[in-house]
Amino acid sequence: MEQLMRDFFLFLSKNKTLTKWAKRYGLRFGASRFVAGETIEEAVRVIRQLNEKGLAVTVDYLGEFVDNEQEANEMARHCLEAIEAISREKLNSQLSLKMTSMGLDISDELVMRNMRRILDAAKQRGVFVTIDMEDYSRCQKTLDIFKMLKKGYDNVGTVLQAYLYRTEQDIEDLKPYRPNLRLVKGAYKEPPEVAFPDKKDVDENFKKIIKMHLLNGNYTAVATHDDAIIEYTKQLVKEYNIPNSQFEFQMLYGIRPERQLELAREGYTMRVYVPYGTDWYGYFMRRLAERPANVAFVLKGILRK
């Protein structure tokens, strides 16, 4: 049943008609639990509140189905606006972005131009940028571009997904670049030819890549809501005397907020992934797919309206 629900919400996340409908009608039906608002001003208010509670942030202007140069340039403009706001308001926040929203599917020249604009502005203002990983079909291209950018910028990182068979080798391949990586389980529906179909295998691979990357001496963001993975990381860093300055935990805005505060109080860097923007629908559906318990929260929110 859980797998059926997951597949259903992942299917809905790719529906362009529903995406347009969601843009038109705004953050209703429970999405505001997971999305900080539609404007940078709304996002800034949320980031400031989280910072005041001792939580770090990475902010993401949401965008799906970018298929022309004008839209890609507009998405890049929103990223520049976010960087400016982080600097101006002196927020403890980084920036996350998807390269498809910067023109990855349109042309190499476009995506590189937009990425350099963003990284130049971010470097000037001391803001770190993480390139989110997307589905398997874009994985290699994302890593190729990351490697090119890493040669010219030290304020850029990317994401690797534990459910892909290739990830262990990717960590080895990236080792010479001394990368700052966010490690995640993975939220897209992938075939068993490229991804572990069973959760227990994904969890074991997650632990393996966390250990590999930390013992390589590289900065590691462990992005999970899973207590077993959190405890594994805590024990691992204790066993190998890895300082807290070499890793952090990351969780999504709106999911397990009390646990986030607990980790911050324990002295760990706890970074909250805070999305905002009008194009929230696909992101929202993937959050419902990840944890069916989220559906209950949303239904309660609708019934209260």
PDB file of C-alpha atoms in Angstrom:
ATOM      1  CA  MET A   1       0.000   0.000   0.000  1.00  0.00           C
ATOM      2  CA  GLU A   2       2.813   2.406   0.934  1.00  0.00           C
ATOM      3  CA  GLN A   3       4.591   1.743  -2.372  1.00  0.00           C
ATOM      4  CA  LEU A   4       1.344   2.331  -4.281  1.00  0.00           C
ATOM      5  CA  MET A   5       0.894   5.704  -2.569  1.00  0.00           C
ATOM      6  CA  ARG A   6       4.498   6.621  -3.294  1.00  0.00           C
ATOM      7  CA  ASP A   7       4.110   5.758  -6.990  1.00  0.00           C
ATOM      8  CA  PHE A   8       0.809   7.657  -7.156  1.00  0.00           C
ATOM      9  CA  PHE A   9       2.256  10.892  -5.764  1.00  0.00           C
ATOM     10  CA  LEU A  10       5.399  10.610  -7.911  1.00  0.00           C
ATOM     11  CA  PHE A  11       3.115  10.220 -10.947  1.00  0.00           C
ATOM     12  CA  LEU A  12       1.147  13.323  -9.913  1.00  0.00           C
ATOM     13  CA  SER A  13       4.384  15.297  -9.399  1.00  0.00           C
ATOM     14  CA  LYS A  14       5.076  15.144 -13.158  1.00  0.00           C
ATOM     15  CA  ASN A  15       1.649  16.370 -14.267  1.00  0.00           C
ATOM     16  CA  LYS A  16       2.065  19.715 -16.072  1.00  0.00           C
ATOM     17  CA  THR A  17      -1.646  20.566 -15.991  1.00  0.00           C
ATOM     18  CA  LEU A  18      -1.790  20.180 -12.208  1.00  0.00           C
ATOM     19  CA  THR A  19       1.421  22.219 -11.912  1.00  0.00           C
ATOM     20  CA  LYS A  20      -0.238  25.124 -13.772  1.00  0.00           C
ATOM     21  CA  TRP A  21      -3.364  24.790 -11.628  1.00  0.00           C
ATOM     22  CA  ALA A  22      -1.292  24.867  -8.430  1.00  0.00           C
ATOM     23  CA  LYS A  23       0.541  28.023  -9.572  1.00  0.00           C
ATOM     24  CA  ARG A  24      -2.785  29.717 -10.196  1.00  0.00           C
ATOM     25  CA  TYR A  25      -4.379  28.873  -6.863  1.00  0.00           C
ATOM     26  CA  GLY A  26      -1.406  29.387  -4.575  1.00  0.00           C
ATOM     27  CA  LEU A  27      -0.182  27.628  -1.440  1.00  0.00           C
ATOM     28  CA  ARG A  28      -3.389  25.993  -0.299  1.00  0.00           C
ATOM     29  CA  PHE A  29      -4.227  22.408   0.603  1.00  0.00           C
ATOM     30  CA  GLY A  30      -1.439  21.993   3.129  1.00  0.00           C
ATOM     31  CA  ALA A  31       1.554  22.893   0.959  1.00  0.00           C
ATOM     32  CA  SER A  32       2.468  25.801   3.251  1.00  0.00           C
ATOM     33  CA  ARG A  33       3.596  23.204   5.789  1.00  0.00           C
ATOM     34  CA  PHE A  34       6.540  22.392   3.510  1.00  0.00           C
ATOM     35  CA  VAL A  35       6.980  25.601   1.471  1.00  0.00           C
ATOM     36  CA  ALA A  36       8.033  28.900   3.083  1.00  0.00           C
ATOM     37  CA  GLY A  37       5.966  31.138   0.814  1.00  0.00           C
ATOM     38  CA  GLU A  38       5.840  32.405  -2.739  1.00  0.00           C
ATOM     39  CA  THR A  39       8.224  35.389  -2.456  1.00  0.00           C
ATOM     40  CA  ILE A  40      11.759  35.956  -1.214  1.00  0.00           C
ATOM     41  CA  GLU A  41      10.350  38.301   1.447  1.00  0.00           C
ATOM     42  CA  GLU A  42       8.234  35.465   2.865  1.00  0.00           C
ATOM     43  CA  ALA A  43      11.210  33.106   2.713  1.00  0.00           C
ATOM     44  CA  VAL A  44      13.444  35.620   4.540  1.00  0.00           C
ATOM     45  CA  ARG A  45      10.964  35.769   7.429  1.00  0.00           C
ATOM     46  CA  VAL A  46      11.015  31.984   7.771  1.00  0.00           C
ATOM     47  CA  ILE A  47      14.825  31.798   7.511  1.00  0.00           C
ATOM     48  CA  ARG A  48      15.231  34.455  10.196  1.00  0.00           C
ATOM     49  CA  GLN A  49      12.905  32.551  12.543  1.00  0.00           C
ATOM     50  CA  LEU A  50      14.860  29.333  11.986  1.00  0.00           C
ATOM     51  CA  ASN A  51      18.202  31.117  12.507  1.00  0.00           C
ATOM     52  CA  GLU A  52      16.922  32.543  15.801  1.00  0.00           C
ATOM     53  CA  LYS A  53      16.268  28.969  16.948  1.00  0.00           C
ATOM     54  CA  GLY A  54      19.866  27.982  16.196  1.00  0.00           C
ATOM     55  CA  LEU A  55      19.163  26.331  12.842  1.00  0.00           C
ATOM     56  CA  ALA A  56      21.131  26.936   9.641  1.00  0.00           C
ATOM     57  CA  VAL A  57      19.293  27.006   6.301  1.00  0.00           C
ATOM     58  CA  THR A  58      19.665  26.302   2.617  1.00  0.00           C
ATOM     59  CA  VAL A  59      17.045  28.105   0.533  1.00  0.00           C
ATOM     60  CA  ASP A  60      15.686  26.947  -2.824  1.00  0.00           C
ATOM     61  CA  TYR A  61      13.563  28.849  -5.352  1.00  0.00           C
ATOM     62  CA  LEU A  62      11.351  26.093  -6.735  1.00  0.00           C
ATOM     63  CA  GLY A  63      10.993  25.474 -10.459  1.00  0.00           C
ATOM     64  CA  GLU A  64       9.878  22.565 -12.643  1.00  0.00           C
ATOM     65  CA  PHE A  65       9.594  21.986 -16.399  1.00  0.00           C
ATOM     66  CA  VAL A  66      11.855  24.846 -17.512  1.00  0.00           C
ATOM     67  CA  ASP A  67      12.060  24.404 -21.284  1.00  0.00           C
ATOM     68  CA  ASN A  68      13.070  27.765 -22.751  1.00  0.00           C
ATOM     69  CA  GLU A  69      15.908  30.254 -22.342  1.00  0.00           C
ATOM     70  CA  GLN A  70      13.718  33.052 -21.003  1.00  0.00           C
ATOM     71  CA  GLU A  71      12.417  30.881 -18.145  1.00  0.00           C
ATOM     72  CA  ALA A  72      15.924  29.637 -17.304  1.00  0.00           C
ATOM     73  CA  ASN A  73      17.234  33.207 -17.143  1.00  0.00           C
ATOM     74  CA  GLU A  74      14.282  34.176 -14.938  1.00  0.00           C
ATOM     75  CA  MET A  75      15.063  31.283 -12.567  1.00  0.00           C
ATOM     76  CA  ALA A  76      18.685  32.433 -12.403  1.00  0.00           C
ATOM     77  CA  ARG A  77      17.464  35.943 -11.569  1.00  0.00           C
ATOM     78  CA  HIS A  78      15.489  34.570  -8.615  1.00  0.00           C
ATOM     79  CA  CYS A  79      18.635  32.796  -7.377  1.00  0.00           C
ATOM     80  CA  LEU A  80      20.596  36.065  -7.597  1.00  0.00           C
ATOM     81  CA  GLU A  81      17.786  37.780  -5.685  1.00  0.00           C
ATOM     82  CA  ALA A  82      18.021  35.119  -2.951  1.00  0.00           C
ATOM     83  CA  ILE A  83      21.813  35.524  -2.699  1.00  0.00           C
ATOM     84  CA  GLU A  84      21.405  39.287  -2.362  1.00  0.00           C
ATOM     85  CA  ALA A  85      18.754  38.834   0.366  1.00  0.00           C
ATOM     86  CA  ILE A  86      20.926  36.372   2.320  1.00  0.00           C
ATOM     87  CA  SER A  87      23.804  38.853   2.252  1.00  0.00           C
ATOM     88  CA  ARG A  88      21.722  41.961   2.941  1.00  0.00           C
ATOM     89  CA  GLU A  89      19.791  40.412   5.849  1.00  0.00           C
ATOM     90  CA  LYS A  90      22.932  38.652   7.222  1.00  0.00           C
ATOM     91  CA  LEU A  91      21.139  35.292   7.274  1.00  0.00           C
ATOM     92  CA  ASN A  92      22.783  31.975   8.106  1.00  0.00           C
ATOM     93  CA  SER A  93      21.745  30.470   4.800  1.00  0.00           C
ATOM     94  CA  GLN A  94      23.133  28.800   1.736  1.00  0.00           C
ATOM     95  CA  LEU A  95      21.456  28.423  -1.677  1.00  0.00           C
ATOM     96  CA  SER A  96      20.271  25.220  -3.356  1.00  0.00           C
ATOM     97  CA  LEU A  97      19.244  24.983  -7.001  1.00  0.00           C
ATOM     98  CA  LYS A  98      18.366  22.494  -9.725  1.00  0.00           C
ATOM     99  CA  MET A  99      20.381  22.752 -12.919  1.00  0.00           C
ATOM    100  CA  THR A 100      17.337  21.892 -15.050  1.00  0.00           C
ATOM    101  CA  SER A 101      15.909  25.217 -13.864  1.00  0.00           C
ATOM    102  CA  MET A 102      19.118  26.895 -15.081  1.00  0.00           C
ATOM    103  CA  GLY A 103      18.773  25.413 -18.582  1.00  0.00           C
ATOM    104  CA  LEU A 104      20.405  21.955 -18.284  1.00  0.00           C
ATOM    105  CA  ASP A 105      17.930  20.420 -20.754  1.00  0.00           C
ATOM    106  CA  ILE A 106      18.183  23.349 -23.186  1.00  0.00           C
ATOM    107  CA  SER A 107      21.899  23.906 -23.854  1.00  0.00           C
ATOM    108  CA  ASP A 108      25.279  23.513 -22.166  1.00  0.00           C
ATOM    109  CA  GLU A 109      26.120  27.141 -22.953  1.00  0.00           C
ATOM    110  CA  LEU A 110      22.969  28.413 -21.215  1.00  0.00           C
ATOM    111  CA  VAL A 111      23.351  26.360 -18.052  1.00  0.00           C
ATOM    112  CA  MET A 112      27.045  27.238 -17.711  1.00  0.00           C
ATOM    113  CA  ARG A 113      26.362  30.926 -18.233  1.00  0.00           C
ATOM    114  CA  ASN A 114      23.646  30.957 -15.572  1.00  0.00           C
ATOM    115  CA  MET A 115      25.677  28.869 -13.134  1.00  0.00           C
ATOM    116  CA  ARG A 116      28.694  31.185 -13.466  1.00  0.00           C
ATOM    117  CA  ARG A 117      26.515  34.277 -12.913  1.00  0.00           C
ATOM    118  CA  ILE A 118      25.133  32.724  -9.738  1.00  0.00           C
ATOM    119  CA  LEU A 119      28.456  31.415  -8.419  1.00  0.00           C
ATOM    120  CA  ASP A 120      30.220  34.733  -9.084  1.00  0.00           C
ATOM    121  CA  ALA A 121      27.565  36.620  -7.101  1.00  0.00           C
ATOM    122  CA  ALA A 122      27.563  33.986  -4.354  1.00  0.00           C
ATOM    123  CA  LYS A 123      31.361  34.031  -4.064  1.00  0.00           C
ATOM    124  CA  GLN A 124      31.378  37.823  -3.787  1.00  0.00           C
ATOM    125  CA  ARG A 125      28.853  37.646  -0.920  1.00  0.00           C
ATOM    126  CA  GLY A 126      30.211  34.562   0.854  1.00  0.00           C
ATOM    127  CA  VAL A 127      27.236  32.314   0.024  1.00  0.00           C
ATOM    128  CA  PHE A 128      27.665  28.570  -0.583  1.00  0.00           C
ATOM    129  CA  VAL A 129      25.656  26.965  -3.422  1.00  0.00           C
ATOM    130  CA  THR A 130      24.568  23.317  -3.613  1.00  0.00           C
ATOM    131  CA  ILE A 131      23.537  21.806  -6.948  1.00  0.00           C
ATOM    132  CA  ASP A 132      20.641  19.449  -6.248  1.00  0.00           C
ATOM    133  CA  MET A 133      20.687  16.040  -7.897  1.00  0.00           C
ATOM    134  CA  GLU A 134      17.735  15.145 -10.087  1.00  0.00           C
ATOM    135  CA  ASP A 135      16.702  11.904 -11.773  1.00  0.00           C
ATOM    136  CA  TYR A 136      19.131   9.271 -13.060  1.00  0.00           C
ATOM    137  CA  SER A 137      19.003  10.483 -16.674  1.00  0.00           C
ATOM    138  CA  ARG A 138      20.608  13.775 -15.587  1.00  0.00           C
ATOM    139  CA  CYS A 139      23.059  12.388 -13.027  1.00  0.00           C
ATOM    140  CA  GLN A 140      26.184  12.094 -15.194  1.00  0.00           C
ATOM    141  CA  LYS A 141      25.683  15.469 -16.846  1.00  0.00           C
ATOM    142  CA  THR A 142      25.160  17.132 -13.462  1.00  0.00           C
ATOM    143  CA  LEU A 143      28.401  15.640 -12.120  1.00  0.00           C
ATOM    144  CA  ASP A 144      30.327  16.582 -15.271  1.00  0.00           C
ATOM    145  CA  ILE A 145      29.240  20.215 -14.944  1.00  0.00           C
ATOM    146  CA  PHE A 146      29.945  20.169 -11.197  1.00  0.00           C
ATOM    147  CA  LYS A 147      33.523  19.027 -11.884  1.00  0.00           C
ATOM    148  CA  MET A 148      34.008  21.846 -14.400  1.00  0.00           C
ATOM    149  CA  LEU A 149      32.632  24.438 -11.985  1.00  0.00           C
ATOM    150  CA  LYS A 150      34.661  23.098  -9.059  1.00  0.00           C
ATOM    151  CA  LYS A 151      37.867  23.975 -10.907  1.00  0.00           C
ATOM    152  CA  GLY A 152      36.928  27.653 -10.760  1.00  0.00           C
ATOM    153  CA  TYR A 153      34.821  27.925  -7.595  1.00  0.00           C
ATOM    154  CA  ASP A 154      35.275  26.715  -4.033  1.00  0.00           C
ATOM    155  CA  ASN A 155      31.747  27.754  -2.980  1.00  0.00           C
ATOM    156  CA  VAL A 156      29.878  24.978  -4.802  1.00  0.00           C
ATOM    157  CA  GLY A 157      28.807  21.476  -3.782  1.00  0.00           C
ATOM    158  CA  THR A 158      26.416  18.856  -5.067  1.00  0.00           C
ATOM    159  CA  VAL A 159      24.285  15.882  -4.024  1.00  0.00           C
ATOM    160  CA  LEU A 160      24.655  12.106  -4.312  1.00  0.00           C
ATOM    161  CA  GLN A 161      21.808   9.621  -3.865  1.00  0.00           C
ATOM    162  CA  ALA A 162      22.200   6.407  -1.873  1.00  0.00           C
ATOM    163  CA  TYR A 163      19.629   4.457  -3.862  1.00  0.00           C
ATOM    164  CA  LEU A 164      21.754   4.487  -7.033  1.00  0.00           C
ATOM    165  CA  TYR A 165      24.212   1.633  -7.604  1.00  0.00           C
ATOM    166  CA  ARG A 166      26.704   4.062  -9.154  1.00  0.00           C
ATOM    167  CA  THR A 167      27.060   6.328  -6.102  1.00  0.00           C
ATOM    168  CA  GLU A 168      29.907   4.455  -4.401  1.00  0.00           C
ATOM    169  CA  GLN A 169      31.995   4.852  -7.575  1.00  0.00           C
ATOM    170  CA  ASP A 170      30.932   8.503  -7.899  1.00  0.00           C
ATOM    171  CA  ILE A 171      32.359   9.209  -4.436  1.00  0.00           C
ATOM    172  CA  GLU A 172      35.679   7.705  -5.520  1.00  0.00           C
ATOM    173  CA  ASP A 173      35.641   9.662  -8.796  1.00  0.00           C
ATOM    174  CA  LEU A 174      34.930  12.947  -6.994  1.00  0.00           C
ATOM    175  CA  LYS A 175      37.569  12.407  -4.302  1.00  0.00           C
ATOM    176  CA  PRO A 176      40.296  14.475  -6.073  1.00  0.00           C
ATOM    177  CA  TYR A 177      37.925  17.474  -6.116  1.00  0.00           C
ATOM    178  CA  ARG A 178      37.616  17.525  -2.292  1.00  0.00           C
ATOM    179  CA  PRO A 179      33.858  18.024  -2.679  1.00  0.00           C
ATOM    180  CA  ASN A 180      31.324  19.244  -0.162  1.00  0.00           C
ATOM    181  CA  LEU A 181      28.514  16.723  -0.701  1.00  0.00           C
ATOM    182  CA  ARG A 182      24.962  16.393   0.526  1.00  0.00           C
ATOM    183  CA  LEU A 183      24.174  12.683   0.820  1.00  0.00           C
ATOM    184  CA  VAL A 184      20.519  11.649   0.514  1.00  0.00           C
ATOM    185  CA  LYS A 185      18.505   8.459   0.029  1.00  0.00           C
ATOM    186  CA  GLY A 186      16.891   9.715  -3.204  1.00  0.00           C
ATOM    187  CA  ALA A 187      13.322  10.770  -4.018  1.00  0.00           C
ATOM    188  CA  TYR A 188      12.756   9.884  -7.681  1.00  0.00           C
ATOM    189  CA  LYS A 189      11.219   6.713  -9.092  1.00  0.00           C
ATOM    190  CA  GLU A 190      14.042   4.797 -10.763  1.00  0.00           C
ATOM    191  CA  PRO A 191      14.105   1.319 -12.371  1.00  0.00           C
ATOM    192  CA  PRO A 192      15.813  -1.604 -10.583  1.00  0.00           C
ATOM    193  CA  GLU A 193      18.465  -1.589 -13.339  1.00  0.00           C
ATOM    194  CA  VAL A 194      19.988   1.570 -11.821  1.00  0.00           C
ATOM    195  CA  ALA A 195      18.682   1.776  -8.235  1.00  0.00           C
ATOM    196  CA  PHE A 196      18.309  -0.511  -5.216  1.00  0.00           C
ATOM    197  CA  PRO A 197      14.624  -1.512  -5.095  1.00  0.00           C
ATOM    198  CA  ASP A 198      14.665  -2.503  -1.376  1.00  0.00           C
ATOM    199  CA  LYS A 199      14.808   0.040   1.444  1.00  0.00           C
ATOM    200  CA  LYS A 200      17.207  -2.046   3.533  1.00  0.00           C
ATOM    201  CA  ASP A 201      19.751  -2.048   0.684  1.00  0.00           C
ATOM    202  CA  VAL A 202      19.363   1.707   0.241  1.00  0.00           C
ATOM    203  CA  ASP A 203      19.943   2.201   3.982  1.00  0.00           C
ATOM    204  CA  GLU A 204      23.073   0.034   3.943  1.00  0.00           C
ATOM    205  CA  ASN A 205      24.453   1.899   0.944  1.00  0.00           C
ATOM    206  CA  PHE A 206      23.632   5.217   2.640  1.00  0.00           C
ATOM    207  CA  LYS A 207      25.748   4.206   5.640  1.00  0.00           C
ATOM    208  CA  LYS A 208      28.540   3.030   3.355  1.00  0.00           C
ATOM    209  CA  ILE A 209      28.762   6.304   1.406  1.00  0.00           C
ATOM    210  CA  ILE A 210      28.548   8.430   4.574  1.00  0.00           C
ATOM    211  CA  LYS A 211      31.525   6.520   5.976  1.00  0.00           C
ATOM    212  CA  MET A 212      33.482   6.696   2.694  1.00  0.00           C
ATOM    213  CA  HIS A 213      33.042  10.427   2.263  1.00  0.00           C
ATOM    214  CA  LEU A 214      33.789  11.308   5.886  1.00  0.00           C
ATOM    215  CA  LEU A 215      36.903   9.104   5.984  1.00  0.00           C
ATOM    216  CA  ASN A 216      38.050  10.745   2.748  1.00  0.00           C
ATOM    217  CA  GLY A 217      38.237  13.864   4.924  1.00  0.00           C
ATOM    218  CA  ASN A 218      35.560  15.771   3.028  1.00  0.00           C
ATOM    219  CA  TYR A 219      32.667  17.876   4.313  1.00  0.00           C
ATOM    220  CA  THR A 220      29.522  15.779   4.519  1.00  0.00           C
ATOM    221  CA  ALA A 221      25.905  16.884   4.824  1.00  0.00           C
ATOM    222  CA  VAL A 222      23.836  13.897   5.979  1.00  0.00           C
ATOM    223  CA  ALA A 223      20.345  14.729   4.747  1.00  0.00           C
ATOM    224  CA  THR A 224      17.886  12.397   6.470  1.00  0.00           C
ATOM    225  CA  HIS A 225      14.900  12.225   8.787  1.00  0.00           C
ATOM    226  CA  ASP A 226      15.770   8.631   9.717  1.00  0.00           C
ATOM    227  CA  ASP A 227      16.874   8.241  13.347  1.00  0.00           C
ATOM    228  CA  ALA A 228      18.837   5.069  12.519  1.00  0.00           C
ATOM    229  CA  ILE A 229      20.984   6.957   9.992  1.00  0.00           C
ATOM    230  CA  ILE A 230      21.398   9.897  12.382  1.00  0.00           C
ATOM    231  CA  GLU A 231      22.561   7.577  15.189  1.00  0.00           C
ATOM    232  CA  TYR A 232      24.889   5.734  12.808  1.00  0.00           C
ATOM    233  CA  THR A 233      26.515   9.059  11.844  1.00  0.00           C
ATOM    234  CA  LYS A 234      26.899  10.108  15.479  1.00  0.00           C
ATOM    235  CA  GLN A 235      28.614   6.810  16.380  1.00  0.00           C
ATOM    236  CA  LEU A 236      30.810   6.912  13.284  1.00  0.00           C
ATOM    237  CA  VAL A 237      32.202  10.395  13.952  1.00  0.00           C
ATOM    238  CA  LYS A 238      32.787   9.463  17.592  1.00  0.00           C
ATOM    239  CA  GLU A 239      34.642   6.275  16.651  1.00  0.00           C
ATOM    240  CA  TYR A 240      36.919   8.035  14.149  1.00  0.00           C
ATOM    241  CA  ASN A 241      37.295  11.333  16.070  1.00  0.00           C
ATOM    242  CA  ILE A 242      35.772  13.320  13.216  1.00  0.00           C
ATOM    243  CA  PRO A 243      35.110  16.913  14.343  1.00  0.00           C
ATOM    244  CA  ASN A 244      31.617  18.407  14.201  1.00  0.00           C
ATOM    245  CA  SER A 245      33.040  21.027  11.829  1.00  0.00           C
ATOM    246  CA  GLN A 246      33.389  18.350   9.092  1.00  0.00           C
ATOM    247  CA  PHE A 247      29.728  17.382   8.830  1.00  0.00           C
ATOM    248  CA  GLU A 248      26.167  18.508   9.383  1.00  0.00           C
ATOM    249  CA  PHE A 249      22.657  17.111   9.419  1.00  0.00           C
ATOM    250  CA  GLN A 250      20.029  18.368   7.011  1.00  0.00           C
ATOM    251  CA  MET A 251      16.242  18.023   7.050  1.00  0.00           C
ATOM    252  CA  LEU A 252      13.362  19.453   5.067  1.00  0.00           C
ATOM    253  CA  TYR A 253      11.357  22.425   6.260  1.00  0.00           C
ATOM    254  CA  GLY A 254       8.155  21.234   7.924  1.00  0.00           C
ATOM    255  CA  ILE A 255       9.319  17.685   8.653  1.00  0.00           C
ATOM    256  CA  ARG A 256      10.373  16.698  12.200  1.00  0.00           C
ATOM    257  CA  PRO A 257      10.952  20.276  13.441  1.00  0.00           C
ATOM    258  CA  GLU A 258      11.390  19.122  17.058  1.00  0.00           C
ATOM    259  CA  ARG A 259      14.111  16.659  16.043  1.00  0.00           C
ATOM    260  CA  GLN A 260      15.846  19.466  14.170  1.00  0.00           C
ATOM    261  CA  LEU A 261      15.934  21.576  17.344  1.00  0.00           C
ATOM    262  CA  GLU A 262      17.197  18.611  19.399  1.00  0.00           C
ATOM    263  CA  LEU A 263      20.160  18.087  17.076  1.00  0.00           C
ATOM    264  CA  ALA A 264      21.007  21.801  17.168  1.00  0.00           C
ATOM    265  CA  ARG A 265      20.863  21.760  20.976  1.00  0.00           C
ATOM    266  CA  GLU A 266      23.215  18.751  20.997  1.00  0.00           C
ATOM    267  CA  GLY A 267      25.807  20.929  19.272  1.00  0.00           C
ATOM    268  CA  TYR A 268      25.486  19.634  15.699  1.00  0.00           C
ATOM    269  CA  THR A 269      25.075  21.910  12.700  1.00  0.00           C
ATOM    270  CA  MET A 270      21.461  21.339  11.678  1.00  0.00           C
ATOM    271  CA  ARG A 271      20.544  22.830   8.302  1.00  0.00           C
ATOM    272  CA  VAL A 272      16.930  23.138   7.145  1.00  0.00           C
ATOM    273  CA  TYR A 273      16.124  22.944   3.428  1.00  0.00           C
ATOM    274  CA  VAL A 274      13.657  25.809   2.884  1.00  0.00           C
ATOM    275  CA  PRO A 275      11.893  25.978  -0.495  1.00  0.00           C
ATOM    276  CA  TYR A 276       9.800  28.905  -1.704  1.00  0.00           C
ATOM    277  CA  GLY A 277       8.178  30.139  -4.912  1.00  0.00           C
ATOM    278  CA  THR A 278       4.995  29.757  -6.939  1.00  0.00           C
ATOM    279  CA  ASP A 279       6.108  26.518  -8.635  1.00  0.00           C
ATOM    280  CA  TRP A 280       5.723  24.395  -5.495  1.00  0.00           C
ATOM    281  CA  TYR A 281       3.504  21.585  -6.781  1.00  0.00           C
ATOM    282  CA  GLY A 282       6.095  19.005  -7.927  1.00  0.00           C
ATOM    283  CA  TYR A 283       8.160  19.451  -4.764  1.00  0.00           C
ATOM    284  CA  PHE A 284       5.029  19.095  -2.600  1.00  0.00           C
ATOM    285  CA  MET A 285       3.982  15.850  -4.329  1.00  0.00           C
ATOM    286  CA  ARG A 286       7.449  14.336  -3.820  1.00  0.00           C
ATOM    287  CA  ARG A 287       7.232  15.131  -0.085  1.00  0.00           C
ATOM    288  CA  LEU A 288       3.908  13.291   0.083  1.00  0.00           C
ATOM    289  CA  ALA A 289       5.468  10.382  -1.822  1.00  0.00           C
ATOM    290  CA  GLU A 290       8.417  10.142   0.574  1.00  0.00           C
ATOM    291  CA  ARG A 291       6.361   9.821   3.738  1.00  0.00           C
ATOM    292  CA  PRO A 292       2.693   8.770   3.615  1.00  0.00           C
ATOM    293  CA  ALA A 293       2.390  10.213   7.154  1.00  0.00           C
ATOM    294  CA  ASN A 294       2.703  13.636   5.504  1.00  0.00           C
ATOM    295  CA  VAL A 295      -0.641  13.032   3.777  1.00  0.00           C
ATOM    296  CA  ALA A 296      -2.350  12.891   7.180  1.00  0.00           C
ATOM    297  CA  PHE A 297      -0.855  16.275   8.131  1.00  0.00           C
ATOM    298  CA  VAL A 298      -2.122  17.771   4.882  1.00  0.00           C
ATOM    299  CA  LEU A 299      -5.642  16.352   5.281  1.00  0.00           C
ATOM    300  CA  LYS A 300      -5.832  17.771   8.797  1.00  0.00           C
ATOM    301  CA  GLY A 301      -4.790  21.168   7.438  1.00  0.00           C
ATOM    302  CA  ILE A 302      -7.469  21.089   4.736  1.00  0.00           C
ATOM    303  CA  LEU A 303     -10.182  20.073   7.176  1.00  0.00           C
ATOM    304  CA  ARG A 304      -9.266  22.953   9.475  1.00  0.00           C
ATOM    305  CA  LYS A 305      -9.700  25.529   6.678  1.00  0.00           C
TER     306      LYS A 305
END
